[in-house]
CSV table of C-alpha atoms and ligand atoms in Angstrom, one decimal:
chain,number,residue,atom,x,y,z
A,146,MET,CA,-19.9,2.7,10.7
A,147,THR,CA,-21.6,5.5,9.2
A,148,ASP,CA,-21.6,6.1,5.6
A,149,GLN,CA,-19.3,9.3,5.8
A,150,GLU,CA,-16.7,7.4,8.0
A,151,LEU,CA,-16.3,4.8,5.1
A,152,VAL,CA,-16.1,7.6,2.9
A,153,GLU,CA,-13.2,9.0,4.8
A,154,VAL,CA,-11.6,5.6,4.4
A,155,ALA,CA,-12.0,5.2,1.0
A,156,LYS,CA,-10.7,8.8,0.5
A,157,LYS,CA,-7.5,7.8,2.8
A,158,TYR,CA,-7.0,4.6,0.2
A,159,ARG,CA,-7.1,7.2,-2.7
A,160,GLU,CA,-4.3,8.7,-1.8
A,161,HIS,CA,-2.4,5.4,-2.9
A,162,ALA,CA,-4.0,5.3,-6.3
A,163,TYR,CA,-1.4,4.0,-8.9
A,164,ALA,CA,-2.8,6.2,-11.9
A,165,PRO,CA,0.3,7.3,-14.2
A,166,TYR,CA,-1.9,7.3,-17.1
A,167,SER,CA,-5.1,8.6,-16.2
A,168,LYS,CA,-4.3,10.6,-13.5
A,169,PHE,CA,-7.4,9.9,-12.2
A,170,LYS,CA,-7.6,8.6,-8.5
A,171,VAL,CA,-10.1,6.5,-7.2
A,172,GLY,CA,-10.3,5.2,-3.8
A,173,ALA,CA,-13.1,2.3,-2.1
A,174,ALA,CA,-14.1,0.7,1.1
A,175,VAL,CA,-15.9,-1.8,1.5
A,176,LEU,CA,-17.6,-2.7,5.3
A,177,THR,CA,-18.2,-6.4,6.2
A,178,LYS,CA,-21.4,-7.3,8.2
A,179,GLU,CA,-19.2,-7.7,11.2
A,180,GLY,CA,-17.8,-4.4,10.9
A,181,ARG,CA,-14.3,-4.9,9.4
A,182,VAL,CA,-13.2,-2.4,6.6
A,183,TYR,CA,-11.1,-3.3,4.0
A,184,GLY,CA,-9.9,-0.4,1.5
A,185,GLY,CA,-8.7,-0.3,-2.3
A,186,CYS,CA,-7.5,2.2,-4.7
A,187,ASN,CA,-7.0,1.9,-8.6
A,188,ILE,CA,-3.9,0.2,-9.9
A,189,GLU,CA,-3.0,1.0,-13.8
A,190,ASN,CA,-1.0,-0.9,-16.1
A,191,ALA,CA,1.3,0.4,-18.9
A,192,SER,CA,-1.1,-2.7,-20.9
A,193,TYR,CA,-3.9,-0.8,-20.0
A,194,PRO,CA,-6.9,-3.0,-19.9
A,195,VAL,CA,-4.8,-4.8,-16.9
A,196,THR,CA,-5.8,-1.9,-15.0
A,197,ASN,CA,-7.7,-2.7,-11.4
A,198,CYS,CA,-10.4,-0.6,-9.9
A,199,ALA,CA,-10.8,0.8,-7.0
A,200,GLU,CA,-13.9,-0.9,-5.7
A,201,ARG,CA,-12.6,-4.2,-7.2
A,202,THR,CA,-9.0,-3.9,-5.4
A,203,ALA,CA,-11.0,-3.4,-2.1
A,204,ILE,CA,-13.2,-6.4,-2.7
A,205,PHE,CA,-10.6,-8.8,-3.6
A,206,LYS,CA,-8.3,-7.6,-0.9
A,207,ALA,CA,-11.4,-8.5,1.5
A,208,VAL,CA,-12.5,-11.8,0.1
A,209,SER,CA,-8.6,-13.0,0.1
A,210,GLU,CA,-8.8,-12.2,4.0
A,211,GLY,CA,-11.8,-14.7,3.8
A,212,GLU,CA,-14.4,-12.2,4.2
A,213,HIS,CA,-17.6,-12.9,2.4
A,214,GLU,CA,-20.7,-10.6,3.9
A,215,PHE,CA,-20.5,-7.2,3.0
A,216,ALA,CA,-23.0,-4.7,4.1
A,217,ALA,CA,-21.7,-1.9,2.0
A,218,ILE,CA,-18.9,0.0,-0.2
A,219,ALA,CA,-18.2,3.6,-0.7
A,220,ILE,CA,-16.4,4.8,-3.9
A,221,VAL,CA,-14.9,8.3,-3.9
A,222,ALA,CA,-13.0,10.5,-6.8
A,223,ASP,CA,-12.7,14.0,-7.6
A,224,THR,CA,-15.9,14.2,-9.9
A,225,PRO,CA,-18.3,17.0,-10.3
A,226,GLY,CA,-20.9,14.8,-8.7
A,227,PRO,CA,-21.1,11.6,-6.8
A,228,CYS,CA,-18.8,8.6,-8.2
A,229,ALA,CA,-20.3,6.0,-9.9
A,230,PRO,CA,-18.8,2.6,-10.2
A,231,CYS,CA,-18.0,1.1,-13.5
A,232,GLY,CA,-20.0,-1.8,-15.2
A,233,MET,CA,-17.3,-4.2,-14.4
A,234,CYS,CA,-17.1,-3.1,-10.7
A,235,ARG,CA,-21.1,-3.3,-10.2
A,236,GLN,CA,-20.7,-6.7,-11.5
A,237,ALA,CA,-18.3,-7.8,-8.9
A,238,ILE,CA,-20.5,-6.1,-6.1
A,239,SER,CA,-23.3,-8.2,-7.5
A,240,GLU,CA,-21.4,-11.0,-7.0
A,241,PHE,CA,-20.9,-10.5,-3.6
A,242,ARG,CA,-24.7,-8.8,-2.4
A,243,ILE,CA,-23.2,-5.8,-1.4
A,244,GLU,CA,-26.5,-4.1,-0.7
A,245,ARG,CA,-25.5,-0.7,-0.1
A,246,ILE,CA,-23.2,1.4,-2.6
A,247,ILE,CA,-22.3,4.8,-1.4
A,248,MET,CA,-20.7,7.2,-4.0
A,249,ALA,CA,-19.2,10.2,-3.2
A,250,ASN,CA,-16.6,12.8,-4.3
A,251,LEU,CA,-14.0,15.5,-2.6
A,252,LYS,CA,-16.5,18.2,-2.5
A,253,GLY,CA,-18.5,16.1,0.2
A,254,ASP,CA,-21.1,14.9,-2.6
A,255,MET,CA,-22.8,11.8,-1.2
A,256,GLN,CA,-25.4,9.3,-2.6
A,257,ALA,CA,-26.3,5.8,-1.6
A,258,VAL,CA,-28.1,3.9,-3.8
A,259,SER,CA,-29.3,-0.4,-3.9
A,260,LEU,CA,-27.8,-2.8,-5.6
A,261,GLU,CA,-30.9,-3.1,-7.3
A,262,GLU,CA,-30.9,0.5,-8.6
A,263,ILE,CA,-27.2,0.2,-9.3
A,264,LEU,CA,-27.7,-3.1,-11.4
A,265,PRO,CA,-30.9,-4.3,-12.5
A,266,PHE,CA,-31.3,-7.5,-14.6
A,267,ALA,CA,-27.8,-8.4,-12.7
A,268,PHE,CA,-25.9,-11.6,-14.2
A,269,THR,CA,-25.8,-14.2,-11.4
A,270,GLU,CA,-25.3,-17.6,-10.2
A,271,ASN,CA,-29.4,-18.2,-10.8
A,272,ASP,CA,-28.5,-17.7,-14.8
A,273,LEU,CA,-26.1,-20.2,-14.9
B,347,THU,N1,-11.4,3.6,-12.1
B,347,THU,C1,-11.8,3.0,-11.0
B,347,THU,O1,-11.3,2.5,-9.9
B,347,THU,N2,-13.3,2.5,-10.3
B,347,THU,C2,-14.3,3.1,-11.3
B,347,THU,O2,-15.5,2.4,-11.4
B,347,THU,C3,-14.2,3.9,-12.6
B,347,THU,C4,-12.8,3.5,-13.1
B,347,THU,C5,-10.1,3.7,-12.4
B,347,THU,C6,-9.8,2.6,-13.6
B,347,THU,C7,-8.3,3.8,-14.0
B,347,THU,O3,-7.8,3.8,-13.5
B,347,THU,C8,-9.0,5.3,-13.9
B,347,THU,O4,-10.2,5.4,-13.1
B,347,THU,C9,-9.9,5.8,-15.4
B,347,THU,O5,-10.5,5.0,-15.7
């Protein structure tokens, strides 16, 4: 699957975003090493910190289906430039060693970065 195709899946899941408070819809899609794809959206809550970001929704959906080996994750939102994952999602991406992070927006801007680029000095199991 190409980066563009993964972004298209993320865009589809963005439409499911539950974002009545921020109105900021985010979609994500994670690709397993075997080629399966799981999508996710942000899910907000009246108690704001309970909100789950799109990236973590996609990752948690995949992990709950027994997936642990990932090749890439795509994130998309209606942002001026490619949408970057928040710090908490970077940590979740790091936990599952997702090496390719594809950031995109609705205008078609797209940028792929590595895990090391997006979260240098990551806190990992080796630090425990
Ligand atoms: N959001 C994501 O889904 N992913 C990110 O990486 C950044 C933020 C969501 C959370 C909240 O619902 C909305 O965007 C505004 O912060």
